[in-house]
Coordinates of C-alpha atoms in Angstrom, one line a residue:
Chain A
M1 CA -39.7 -4.6 -48.3
T2 CA -37.5 -4.7 -51.3
V3 CA -37.7 -3.9 -55.0
T4 CA -37.6 -7.1 -57.0
T5 CA -37.4 -6.9 -60.7
P6 CA -38.7 -9.7 -63.0
T7 CA -35.1 -10.4 -64.1
A8 CA -33.7 -10.7 -60.6
P9 CA -31.9 -14.0 -60.2
A10 CA -33.9 -16.5 -58.3
P11 CA -32.7 -16.6 -54.7
T12 CA -32.0 -20.3 -54.7
S13 CA -29.7 -20.3 -57.7
A14 CA -26.1 -19.6 -56.8
P15 CA -25.6 -15.8 -56.7
A16 CA -22.2 -16.0 -58.4
A17 CA -23.9 -17.6 -61.4
G18 CA -25.7 -14.4 -62.2
R19 CA -28.3 -15.3 -64.8
A20 CA -28.2 -18.9 -63.7
P21 CA -29.9 -21.2 -66.2
A22 CA -33.0 -21.9 -64.2
T23 CA -35.5 -23.8 -66.3
P24 CA -38.2 -21.4 -67.5
R25 CA -41.2 -23.2 -66.1
P26 CA -40.5 -23.1 -62.4
R27 CA -39.5 -19.5 -62.7
A28 CA -42.8 -18.6 -64.3
T29 CA -44.8 -20.4 -61.6
R30 CA -42.7 -18.9 -59.0
R31 CA -43.4 -15.5 -60.4
R32 CA -47.1 -16.2 -60.5
A33 CA -47.0 -17.4 -56.9
L34 CA -45.1 -14.2 -55.9
S35 CA -47.7 -12.1 -57.6
A36 CA -50.5 -13.9 -55.8
L37 CA -48.7 -13.5 -52.5
R38 CA -48.3 -9.8 -53.2
T39 CA -52.0 -9.5 -54.1
A40 CA -52.9 -11.2 -50.9
F41 CA -50.7 -9.0 -48.8
G42 CA -52.0 -5.9 -50.6
V43 CA -55.6 -6.9 -49.8
V44 CA -54.7 -7.3 -46.2
V45 CA -53.0 -3.9 -46.0
V46 CA -55.8 -2.1 -47.8
G47 CA -58.3 -4.0 -45.5
V48 CA -56.5 -2.7 -42.4
L49 CA -56.3 0.9 -43.9
L50 CA -59.9 0.9 -44.8
F51 CA -61.2 -0.6 -41.6
P52 CA -62.3 2.8 -40.2
V53 CA -64.3 3.3 -43.4
Y54 CA -65.9 -0.1 -42.9
W55 CA -66.6 0.8 -39.3
M56 CA -68.3 4.0 -40.3
V57 CA -70.7 2.2 -42.6
N58 CA -71.1 -0.7 -40.1
T59 CA -72.0 1.6 -37.3
S60 CA -74.4 3.7 -39.4
L61 CA -76.4 0.5 -40.2
Q62 CA -77.0 -0.5 -36.6
G63 CA -79.6 1.9 -35.5
S64 CA -79.6 3.8 -32.2
E65 CA -80.3 0.8 -29.9
N66 CA -76.7 -0.4 -29.6
L67 CA -75.6 2.4 -27.4
L68 CA -72.8 0.6 -25.7
S69 CA -71.1 -1.4 -28.4
T70 CA -71.2 -1.9 -32.1
Q71 CA -71.5 -5.4 -33.6
W72 CA -68.8 -6.5 -35.9
F73 CA -71.3 -7.0 -38.8
P74 CA -74.5 -5.2 -39.4
L75 CA -76.5 -8.5 -39.3
Q76 CA -79.7 -6.8 -38.5
V77 CA -79.8 -3.7 -40.6
D78 CA -81.5 -0.8 -39.0
L79 CA -81.9 2.3 -41.1
G80 CA -83.0 4.5 -38.2
G81 CA -79.6 6.3 -38.3
Y82 CA -80.1 7.2 -41.9
R83 CA -83.7 8.4 -41.3
E84 CA -82.4 10.6 -38.5
A85 CA -79.5 11.8 -40.6
I86 CA -81.6 12.7 -43.6
S87 CA -84.3 14.4 -41.7
S88 CA -81.9 16.6 -39.7
Q89 CA -78.9 17.0 -42.1
L90 CA -80.3 17.2 -45.6
G91 CA -80.3 21.0 -45.5
N92 CA -76.6 21.1 -44.4
L93 CA -75.7 18.6 -47.1
G94 CA -77.4 21.0 -49.6
T95 CA -75.5 23.9 -48.2
S96 CA -72.2 22.1 -48.6
L97 CA -73.1 21.2 -52.2
V98 CA -73.9 24.8 -53.0
V99 CA -70.8 26.1 -51.4
A100 CA -68.5 23.5 -53.0
V101 CA -69.9 23.9 -56.5
G102 CA -69.6 27.7 -56.1
A103 CA -66.0 27.3 -55.0
V104 CA -65.3 25.2 -58.0
V105 CA -66.7 27.8 -60.3
V106 CA -64.8 30.6 -58.7
C107 CA -61.6 28.5 -58.6
L108 CA -61.7 27.5 -62.3
A109 CA -62.7 31.0 -63.4
V110 CA -59.7 32.5 -61.6
A111 CA -57.2 29.7 -62.0
A112 CA -57.6 28.5 -65.6
P113 CA -56.7 31.9 -67.3
A114 CA -53.9 32.4 -64.8
A115 CA -52.5 29.0 -65.4
Y116 CA -52.3 29.8 -69.1
G117 CA -50.8 33.2 -68.5
L118 CA -48.1 31.6 -66.4
S119 CA -47.5 28.6 -68.6
R120 CA -44.7 28.1 -71.0
A121 CA -47.3 27.9 -73.8
A122 CA -48.0 31.6 -73.4
L123 CA -45.7 34.5 -73.9
P124 CA -43.3 35.1 -71.0
L125 CA -45.2 37.3 -68.6
P126 CA -43.3 40.2 -67.0
G127 CA -43.3 39.4 -63.3
G128 CA -44.7 35.9 -63.8
A129 CA -41.9 34.3 -61.9
V130 CA -42.6 36.4 -58.9
L131 CA -46.3 35.5 -59.0
L132 CA -45.4 31.8 -59.3
T133 CA -43.2 32.0 -56.2
L134 CA -45.9 33.8 -54.3
L135 CA -48.4 31.0 -55.3
V136 CA -46.1 28.4 -53.9
I137 CA -45.7 30.4 -50.7
T138 CA -49.4 30.9 -50.2
Q139 CA -49.7 27.1 -49.9
M140 CA -47.5 27.3 -46.8
I141 CA -49.7 29.8 -45.0
P142 CA -51.7 27.9 -42.3
G143 CA -55.5 28.2 -42.7
I144 CA -55.9 29.6 -39.2
V145 CA -53.9 32.6 -40.3
I146 CA -56.2 33.2 -43.2
A147 CA -59.3 32.7 -41.1
N148 CA -57.9 35.1 -38.4
G149 CA -57.1 37.7 -41.0
L150 CA -60.3 37.4 -43.0
Y151 CA -62.5 37.6 -40.0
S152 CA -62.3 41.3 -39.3
L153 CA -62.4 42.0 -43.0
Y154 CA -65.5 39.9 -43.4
N155 CA -66.9 41.6 -40.3
D156 CA -66.5 45.0 -41.9
L157 CA -67.9 43.9 -45.3
G158 CA -70.9 42.0 -43.8
L159 CA -69.7 38.7 -45.3
I160 CA -69.9 36.7 -42.0
D161 CA -72.5 34.0 -42.3
S162 CA -73.0 34.5 -46.0
Y163 CA -72.8 32.1 -48.9
V164 CA -70.7 34.5 -51.0
G165 CA -68.2 34.9 -48.1
L166 CA -67.9 31.2 -47.5
V167 CA -67.6 30.3 -51.3
L168 CA -64.9 32.9 -51.8
A169 CA -63.0 31.7 -48.7
D170 CA -63.3 28.0 -49.6
A171 CA -62.1 28.7 -53.2
S172 CA -58.9 30.0 -51.6
L173 CA -58.2 26.4 -50.6
G174 CA -58.0 25.4 -54.3
V175 CA -56.9 28.5 -56.3
P176 CA -53.1 28.2 -55.9
F177 CA -53.2 24.4 -56.2
C178 CA -55.3 24.6 -59.3
I179 CA -53.1 27.2 -61.0
L180 CA -49.9 25.2 -60.4
L181 CA -51.6 22.0 -61.5
M182 CA -53.1 23.4 -64.7
R183 CA -50.0 25.4 -65.5
S184 CA -47.9 22.2 -65.5
F185 CA -50.3 20.6 -68.0
M186 CA -50.5 23.7 -70.2
T187 CA -46.8 24.1 -70.3
N188 CA -46.7 20.9 -72.3
I189 CA -49.0 22.2 -75.0
P190 CA -46.8 22.4 -78.1
A191 CA -45.8 26.0 -78.7
S192 CA -46.1 25.5 -82.4
L193 CA -49.9 25.1 -82.1
I194 CA -50.3 28.4 -80.4
E195 CA -47.8 30.2 -82.6
A196 CA -49.7 29.0 -85.7
A197 CA -53.0 30.3 -84.4
K198 CA -51.4 33.6 -83.5
I199 CA -49.9 34.0 -87.0
D200 CA -53.4 33.3 -88.3
G201 CA -54.4 36.4 -86.3
A202 CA -56.2 34.8 -83.4
S203 CA -56.2 36.9 -80.2
E204 CA -54.7 35.6 -77.0
W205 CA -58.2 35.1 -75.6
R206 CA -59.3 33.2 -78.7
V207 CA -56.2 31.0 -78.5
F208 CA -56.9 30.4 -74.8
R209 CA -60.6 29.5 -75.5
S210 CA -60.3 27.4 -78.6
I211 CA -57.0 25.8 -78.3
V212 CA -55.6 25.8 -74.7
L213 CA -58.9 25.0 -72.8
P214 CA -60.0 22.1 -75.0
L215 CA -56.5 20.6 -74.9
S216 CA -56.3 21.0 -71.1
R217 CA -59.7 19.3 -70.4
N218 CA -58.1 16.6 -68.3
S219 CA -56.3 19.0 -66.1
L220 CA -59.5 21.1 -65.8
V221 CA -61.4 18.0 -64.6
T222 CA -58.6 17.2 -62.1
A223 CA -58.5 20.8 -60.8
A224 CA -62.3 20.8 -60.5
V225 CA -62.3 17.5 -58.5
F226 CA -59.8 18.9 -56.1
A227 CA -61.4 22.3 -55.7
F228 CA -64.7 20.5 -55.0
L229 CA -63.1 18.2 -52.4
F230 CA -61.2 21.0 -50.7
A231 CA -64.4 23.0 -50.3
W232 CA -66.6 20.0 -49.4
S233 CA -64.1 19.1 -46.7
D234 CA -63.6 22.6 -45.4
F235 CA -64.2 22.9 -41.7
L236 CA -62.0 25.8 -40.6
F237 CA -63.7 28.5 -42.6
A238 CA -67.1 27.1 -41.8
L239 CA -66.2 27.2 -38.2
T240 CA -64.8 30.7 -38.1
L241 CA -66.6 32.7 -40.8
T242 CA -70.1 31.7 -39.9
T243 CA -72.0 32.0 -36.7
G244 CA -73.5 28.5 -37.2
Q245 CA -77.0 29.9 -37.7
Q246 CA -77.6 30.6 -41.3
V247 CA -74.9 28.9 -43.4
V248 CA -74.1 25.5 -41.9
P249 CA -72.1 23.1 -44.1
I250 CA -72.2 19.5 -43.2
T251 CA -68.7 19.5 -41.7
L252 CA -69.7 22.2 -39.2
S253 CA -73.0 20.5 -38.3
M254 CA -71.1 17.2 -37.8
Y255 CA -68.7 19.0 -35.4
T256 CA -71.6 20.4 -33.4
F257 CA -73.2 17.0 -33.4
I258 CA -70.0 15.3 -32.0
G259 CA -70.0 17.7 -29.2
A260 CA -73.7 17.6 -28.5
H261 CA -74.9 14.1 -28.4
T262 CA -72.4 11.4 -29.1
Q263 CA -74.8 8.7 -27.9
S264 CA -76.5 8.8 -31.3
W265 CA -73.6 7.3 -33.1
A266 CA -75.7 5.6 -35.8
A267 CA -77.1 8.9 -36.9
L268 CA -73.7 10.6 -36.8
M269 CA -72.1 7.7 -38.8
A270 CA -75.0 7.7 -41.3
T271 CA -74.4 11.4 -41.8
A272 CA -70.6 10.7 -42.2
T273 CA -71.4 8.0 -44.7
I274 CA -73.6 10.3 -46.8
A275 CA -71.0 13.1 -46.6
S276 CA -68.4 10.6 -47.8
I277 CA -70.2 9.9 -51.0
P278 CA -68.6 12.7 -53.1
A279 CA -65.2 11.5 -52.1
A280 CA -66.0 7.9 -52.9
A281 CA -67.8 8.7 -56.1
L282 CA -64.9 10.8 -57.3
L283 CA -62.5 8.0 -56.4
V284 CA -64.5 5.6 -58.7
V285 CA -65.2 8.1 -61.5
A286 CA -62.0 10.1 -61.6
Q287 CA -59.4 7.9 -59.9
R288 CA -56.7 8.3 -62.6
Y289 CA -57.1 12.0 -62.5
I290 CA -56.8 12.0 -58.7
A291 CA -53.5 10.2 -58.6
A292 CA -52.2 12.4 -61.4
G293 CA -53.4 15.5 -59.5
V294 CA -51.8 14.6 -56.2
T295 CA -48.4 14.0 -57.9
G296 CA -48.8 16.7 -60.5
G297 CA -49.9 19.5 -58.2
A298 CA -47.4 18.7 -55.6
V299 CA -44.2 17.7 -57.4
K300 CA -44.2 19.6 -60.6
Chain B
M1 CA -41.3 23.0 -57.3
T2 CA -40.0 25.2 -60.0
T3 CA -40.5 28.9 -60.2
S4 CA -38.3 31.1 -62.2
A5 CA -36.8 28.3 -64.2
T6 CA -40.1 27.5 -65.7
T7 CA -41.0 30.9 -67.2
V8 CA -37.6 31.7 -68.6
P9 CA -37.3 29.0 -71.3
S10 CA -40.1 30.5 -73.4
S11 CA -38.0 33.6 -74.1
A12 CA -35.3 31.3 -75.4
H13 CA -37.9 29.7 -77.7
R14 CA -39.1 33.1 -78.8
A15 CA -35.7 33.9 -80.1
G16 CA -36.0 31.1 -82.6
A17 CA -33.7 28.3 -83.4
P18 CA -30.0 29.4 -83.4
G19 CA -29.4 28.0 -86.8
G20 CA -32.6 29.3 -88.3
G21 CA -30.9 31.9 -90.6
A22 CA -32.6 34.8 -92.3
Q23 CA -36.1 33.3 -92.3
A24 CA -36.1 32.9 -88.6
A25 CA -34.8 36.4 -88.1
G26 CA -37.6 37.8 -90.2
R27 CA -40.2 35.9 -88.3
Q28 CA -38.6 37.0 -85.1
E29 CA -38.8 40.6 -86.1
R30 CA -42.5 40.4 -87.0
R31 CA -43.2 38.9 -83.6
V32 CA -41.1 41.4 -81.7
G33 CA -43.2 44.2 -83.0
T34 CA -46.2 43.0 -81.1
G35 CA -44.3 41.0 -78.5
A36 CA -44.1 43.6 -75.8
R37 CA -47.7 44.5 -76.1
R38 CA -48.8 40.9 -76.2
R39 CA -46.6 40.1 -73.2
W40 CA -48.4 42.7 -71.2
A41 CA -51.7 41.6 -72.6
M42 CA -51.1 38.3 -70.8
W43 CA -51.5 40.1 -67.6
W44 CA -55.2 40.2 -68.3
F45 CA -55.2 36.4 -67.9
V46 CA -53.3 36.6 -64.6
L47 CA -55.0 39.7 -63.2
P48 CA -58.1 38.0 -61.6
A49 CA -55.9 35.4 -59.9
A50 CA -53.4 38.1 -58.8
L51 CA -56.3 40.1 -57.3
Y52 CA -57.7 37.0 -55.6
V53 CA -54.4 36.0 -54.1
L54 CA -54.0 39.6 -52.9
A55 CA -57.5 39.6 -51.3
F56 CA -57.4 36.1 -49.8
F57 CA -53.8 35.7 -48.9
A58 CA -51.9 39.0 -48.8
V59 CA -54.6 41.0 -47.1
P60 CA -55.3 38.4 -44.4
V61 CA -51.6 37.9 -43.6
V62 CA -51.0 41.7 -43.4
N63 CA -54.2 42.0 -41.4
N64 CA -53.0 39.3 -39.1
I65 CA -49.7 41.0 -38.6
T66 CA -51.2 44.4 -37.7
T67 CA -53.7 42.7 -35.5
S68 CA -50.9 41.0 -33.6
F69 CA -49.6 44.4 -32.5
R70 CA -53.0 45.6 -31.2
E71 CA -55.1 44.8 -28.3
Y72 CA -58.4 43.2 -29.3
T73 CA -61.1 42.5 -26.8
T74 CA -64.7 41.6 -27.2
A75 CA -65.4 45.3 -26.7
T76 CA -63.5 46.1 -29.8
F77 CA -66.4 44.9 -31.8
Y78 CA -68.6 47.6 -30.4
T79 CA -66.2 50.4 -30.0
G80 CA -63.9 49.6 -32.9
E81 CA -61.0 50.6 -30.7
A82 CA -57.9 48.4 -30.8
P83 CA -55.0 50.3 -29.2
F84 CA -51.5 49.6 -30.5
V85 CA -49.6 47.6 -27.9
G86 CA -46.3 46.8 -29.7
L87 CA -45.0 43.3 -28.9
A88 CA -47.1 42.8 -25.8
N89 CA -49.2 40.1 -27.5
Y90 CA -46.1 38.2 -28.4
V91 CA -44.7 38.5 -24.9
D92 CA -48.1 37.4 -23.5
V93 CA -48.1 34.3 -25.8
I94 CA -44.5 33.3 -25.2
S95 CA -44.6 33.9 -21.5
S96 CA -47.9 32.2 -20.9
R97 CA -47.9 29.0 -18.8
T98 CA -49.1 26.9 -21.6
F99 CA -46.6 28.0 -24.3
G100 CA -43.9 25.5 -23.4
R101 CA -46.2 22.6 -23.4
T102 CA -48.0 23.7 -26.6
T103 CA -44.6 24.0 -28.3
L104 CA -43.6 20.6 -27.2
N105 CA -47.0 19.2 -28.3
T106 CA -46.6 20.8 -31.7
A107 CA -43.1 19.4 -32.1
V108 CA -44.0 15.9 -31.0
F109 CA -47.2 15.9 -33.1
T110 CA -45.4 17.1 -36.2
V111 CA -42.3 15.0 -36.0
V112 CA -43.9 11.8 -34.9
S113 CA -46.7 12.1 -37.4
L114 CA -44.3 12.9 -40.2
A115 CA -41.9 10.2 -39.4
A116 CA -44.6 7.5 -39.1
T117 CA -46.4 8.7 -42.2
F118 CA -43.2 8.8 -44.2
V119 CA -42.0 5.3 -43.2
I120 CA -45.4 3.6 -43.8
G121 CA -46.0 5.6 -47.0
L122 CA -42.6 4.7 -48.4
A123 CA -43.0 1.0 -47.5
L124 CA -46.4 1.0 -49.3
A125 CA -45.0 2.9 -52.3
V126 CA -42.2 0.4 -52.7
F127 CA -44.6 -2.5 -52.3
F128 CA -47.0 -1.1 -54.9
N129 CA -44.0 -0.4 -57.3
A130 CA -43.9 -4.2 -58.0
H131 CA -46.2 -5.9 -60.5
F132 CA -49.1 -7.9 -59.2
R133 CA -52.7 -8.5 -59.9
L134 CA -55.2 -5.9 -58.6
N135 CA -52.3 -3.5 -58.0
S136 CA -54.0 -0.4 -59.4
V137 CA -57.4 -1.1 -57.8
L138 CA -55.8 -1.5 -54.4
R139 CA -53.6 1.5 -54.9
S140 CA -56.6 3.8 -55.6
L141 CA -58.5 2.3 -52.7
V142 CA -55.7 3.4 -50.4
L143 CA -56.5 7.0 -51.4
L144 CA -59.9 7.0 -49.9
P145 CA -58.9 8.0 -46.3
W146 CA -57.1 11.0 -47.8
L147 CA -60.1 12.1 -49.8
L148 CA -62.5 12.0 -46.9
P149 CA -63.2 15.3 -45.1
L150 CA -61.1 15.3 -41.9
I151 CA -64.1 15.9 -39.7
I152 CA -65.6 12.6 -41.0
S153 CA -62.4 10.7 -40.3
S154 CA -62.1 12.2 -36.9
A155 CA -65.7 11.4 -36.0
V156 CA -65.2 7.7 -37.0
W157 CA -62.0 7.4 -35.1
R158 CA -63.6 9.1 -32.1
R159 CA -66.2 6.3 -32.2
M160 CA -63.4 3.7 -32.5
M161 CA -61.5 5.2 -29.6
E162 CA -64.5 5.7 -27.4
G163 CA -64.2 4.6 -23.7
T164 CA -64.6 0.9 -23.2
S165 CA -67.0 0.3 -26.0
G166 CA -64.7 1.4 -28.8
V167 CA -63.7 -1.2 -31.3
L168 CA -59.9 -0.4 -30.8
N169 CA -60.2 -1.5 -27.1
E170 CA -62.3 -4.5 -28.1
L171 CA -59.5 -5.5 -30.5
L172 CA -56.9 -5.0 -27.8
G173 CA -59.0 -7.2 -25.6
L174 CA -59.1 -9.9 -28.2
V175 CA -55.3 -10.1 -28.1
G176 CA -55.3 -10.1 -24.3
L177 CA -54.3 -6.5 -23.8
G178 CA -56.0 -4.0 -21.5
A179 CA -58.2 -1.1 -22.6
V180 CA -56.4 2.2 -23.4
P181 CA -58.1 5.5 -22.5
W182 CA -57.3 6.9 -25.9
L183 CA -58.9 10.3 -25.7
T184 CA -59.3 10.9 -21.9
D185 CA -55.8 10.2 -20.6
P186 CA -53.5 13.3 -20.9
A187 CA -50.5 10.9 -21.5
V188 CA -52.2 9.2 -24.4
A189 CA -54.4 11.8 -26.1
L190 CA -51.7 13.4 -28.2
Y191 CA -50.6 10.0 -29.5
S192 CA -54.2 9.1 -30.3
V193 CA -54.5 12.3 -32.4
I194 CA -51.2 11.4 -34.1
I195 CA -52.5 7.9 -35.0
V196 CA -55.4 9.5 -36.8
N197 CA -53.3 12.1 -38.5
V198 CA -50.9 9.4 -39.7
W199 CA -53.8 7.4 -41.1
V200 CA -55.0 10.4 -43.0
G201 CA -51.6 11.2 -44.3
I202 CA -50.3 7.8 -45.5
P203 CA -52.1 7.9 -48.9
F204 CA -50.7 11.3 -49.8
V205 CA -47.1 10.3 -49.0
M206 CA -47.6 7.0 -50.8
V207 CA -49.0 8.5 -54.0
I208 CA -46.2 11.0 -54.3
L209 CA -43.4 8.6 -53.5
Y210 CA -45.0 6.0 -55.8
G211 CA -44.9 8.6 -58.6
G212 CA -41.2 9.2 -57.8
L213 CA -40.4 5.5 -57.9
Q214 CA -42.2 5.1 -61.3
E215 CA -39.8 7.7 -62.7
I216 CA -36.7 5.6 -61.9
P217 CA -35.7 3.7 -65.0
R218 CA -36.2 0.0 -64.6
D219 CA -33.0 -0.9 -66.4
L220 CA -31.0 0.6 -63.6
Y221 CA -32.2 -2.2 -61.4
E222 CA -31.5 -4.8 -64.1
A223 CA -28.0 -3.5 -64.5
A224 CA -27.6 -3.6 -60.7
S225 CA -28.9 -7.1 -60.4
L226 CA -26.3 -8.3 -62.8
D227 CA -23.8 -6.9 -60.4
G228 CA -25.5 -8.8 -57.6
A229 CA -27.2 -5.8 -56.1
T230 CA -30.8 -6.6 -55.3
G231 CA -33.2 -6.1 -52.5
L232 CA -32.0 -3.8 -49.7
R233 CA -28.7 -3.1 -51.6
A234 CA -30.5 -1.9 -54.7
F235 CA -32.8 0.2 -52.6
R236 CA -29.8 1.9 -50.9
S237 CA -27.7 2.5 -53.9
I238 CA -30.4 3.2 -56.6
T239 CA -33.9 3.9 -55.2
W240 CA -33.0 6.2 -52.3
P241 CA -30.5 8.5 -54.0
L242 CA -32.8 8.9 -57.1
L243 CA -35.9 9.4 -54.9
R244 CA -34.3 12.0 -52.7
P245 CA -35.7 15.1 -54.5
V246 CA -39.2 13.7 -54.1
V247 CA -38.5 12.8 -50.5
V248 CA -37.6 16.4 -49.8
I249 CA -40.9 17.6 -51.3
V250 CA -42.9 15.0 -49.5
L251 CA -41.3 15.9 -46.2
M252 CA -41.8 19.6 -46.8
L253 CA -45.4 19.4 -47.9
G254 CA -46.0 16.9 -45.1
F255 CA -44.6 19.3 -42.6
I256 CA -46.6 22.2 -43.9
Y257 CA -49.8 20.2 -43.7
T258 CA -49.1 18.6 -40.4
V259 CA -48.0 21.6 -38.4
R260 CA -51.3 23.3 -39.1
V261 CA -53.7 20.4 -38.5
L262 CA -56.8 21.7 -36.6
D263 CA -59.8 19.6 -37.6
I264 CA -58.6 16.3 -36.2
V265 CA -57.5 17.7 -32.9
L266 CA -60.7 19.8 -32.4
A267 CA -63.0 16.9 -33.3
L268 CA -61.1 14.2 -31.3
T269 CA -60.0 15.9 -28.1
G270 CA -60.7 19.6 -28.5
G271 CA -57.0 20.1 -27.4
G272 CA -57.6 18.3 -24.2
P273 CA -57.7 16.7 -21.8
A274 CA -56.3 19.7 -19.9
G275 CA -54.4 21.0 -23.0
A276 CA -52.6 17.7 -23.4
S277 CA -53.1 17.7 -27.2
D278 CA -53.1 21.5 -27.8
T279 CA -50.9 22.7 -30.6
Y280 CA -50.1 26.1 -32.0
A281 CA -52.9 25.8 -34.5
T282 CA -55.6 24.8 -32.0
Q283 CA -54.4 27.3 -29.5
A284 CA -54.4 30.1 -32.0
Y285 CA -58.0 29.1 -33.0
Q286 CA -59.1 29.1 -29.4
L287 CA -57.5 32.4 -28.5
S288 CA -59.1 34.1 -31.5
F289 CA -62.4 32.5 -31.9
R290 CA -63.3 31.1 -28.5
D291 CA -61.7 33.7 -26.1
F292 CA -62.0 36.5 -28.7
Q293 CA -58.5 37.6 -28.0
F294 CA -57.7 38.3 -31.6
G295 CA -54.4 40.1 -30.8
T296 CA -52.8 37.1 -29.0
G297 CA -54.4 34.7 -31.4
A298 CA -52.8 36.5 -34.3
A299 CA -49.5 36.7 -32.6
L300 CA -49.5 32.9 -32.1
S301 CA -50.6 32.2 -35.6
N302 CA -47.8 34.5 -36.9
I303 CA -45.3 32.4 -34.9
L304 CA -46.8 29.4 -36.7
I305 CA -46.2 31.0 -40.1
V306 CA -42.6 31.8 -39.2
V307 CA -42.0 28.2 -38.1
T308 CA -43.5 26.9 -41.2
L309 CA -41.6 29.1 -43.6
L310 CA -38.3 28.5 -41.7
V311 CA -38.6 24.8 -41.9
A312 CA -39.7 24.8 -45.5
A313 CA -36.7 27.1 -46.4
L314 CA -34.3 24.8 -44.5
Q315 CA -35.6 21.7 -46.3
L316 CA -35.3 23.3 -49.7
R317 CA -31.8 24.5 -49.0
A318 CA -30.7 21.2 -47.7
N319 CA -32.0 19.7 -50.9
R320 CA -30.2 22.2 -53.1
R321 CA -27.0 21.6 -51.3
A322 CA -27.4 17.9 -51.6
N323 CA -28.0 18.3 -55.3
D324 CA -24.9 20.5 -55.7
L325 CA -22.8 17.9 -53.9
A326 CA -24.1 15.2 -56.2
G327 CA -23.1 17.4 -59.1

């Protein structure tokens, strides 16, 4: 696979000629053909990559009678899997929703002010550089270490199997990421705007609330999207910090489901499909924020 | 990933433009009067996050370190007694029969996953860097596997890799190949888990590398094409050198994410069959939360931290040296 720029000489013209005087028309059609070829290739690649997603939906629509094999297409749609999924998993989906929304709230409340405090738009913070380095390092700590270390603490505090405990733990998946992400946006806010407000006598808090936050709306949305997805996808904390009795997010119940009765694939895949909706919806609604977030949060 | 460099410049800007003259100096003085207090006031913004990081990262890590020097058993939960045992847990972990295999599994899982994810992700990034219709739609669709909860992806792949009825074996049958016991054969299980992990990781690698490619000025390629450098040649002499800083970040983040993967392994194979797909992460989980040996579990997960930080530091250092050499 190579990078071809629009001005690259056509392969058939003599290479030595450089910008060989190929007549414009064939070149335009060739370019269009190339574009169509690329589109076709792209569709095939994306089709292959998304095949498991198709298979999930396909399996979910075939009911529980096809125990042995799944048909290639859901020609006879059987919603039995969805009925079973909804009747048994609705509560767990609700739990996931509550926990994920809670984690978003905690995450933004903690991360947004910190991002401003650490941004270039704010005054230089004594010790800020140290904190930033620590934030980068926190992202390198494996989740199992956090779970391990939190467990005895939670045990002492009575936070095992509690919503508060799981929300706080799940927020930890997003806090460093959100701070770094929002900070890189806030750093780009023109200092003159903030200086002007301060000269007018606005307090730091006032500057943050009425200038920085509104200007950073896009990055807040991106951060919230990621915090939600991180918490919605969390499995490790759900597995280790709950007993599986009272607070059961959908990821944990799916895991138990996989172990318990894998013959009911339609129901499991229906649950999976329903649990994928937030990710799919966010992809549609917030796709440009997502791509910006992946690169922004990671690279900058 | 910038740290100190990013907070420093604001002090330069606070000092005002060098040529600002008396007016700038006066303004500077007015601000310096409140400057120190205001700078400390910024800590109120950072304080909640600092406390949070302390409670949810520093405390667990310290807790994990002290736990690793103590003997935890199920009885500890009733008696509260966890005697200090020094390095015994580490000795136990390292001298256990499974440690060698788990180390090898972790290495194979991480290296093969990362290599495959990187190569495919880079190919896709280069492909999507060209102009064609539907480019942006297709590009965002690729993201979907990465956004799905890992447990969901694992459940779907488990269905696809199931015994003889799984669709992967059906596909192999269509092209005349025999069925593969994806999840039940000790020789295959680790690679099945790797396949799923690669599938999950491709979008992330692709998006970051694509972002890096977009930053490379187009006219460099135009200039190169005048010199006859196109295709692979242009990739080698323009794309690759300019992309390298991003490549280092992708590899580092990829390593950090891959070495700790737990969901996929637990949901697909549970580390089996017979430990064939156990890694440090899954083993640490099982020691702590299934066998309730929190001491040895903590020791193993601390080894995981050390490995992670070591590789991350090496990668960053290699990058710095490469940048120094490049001037």
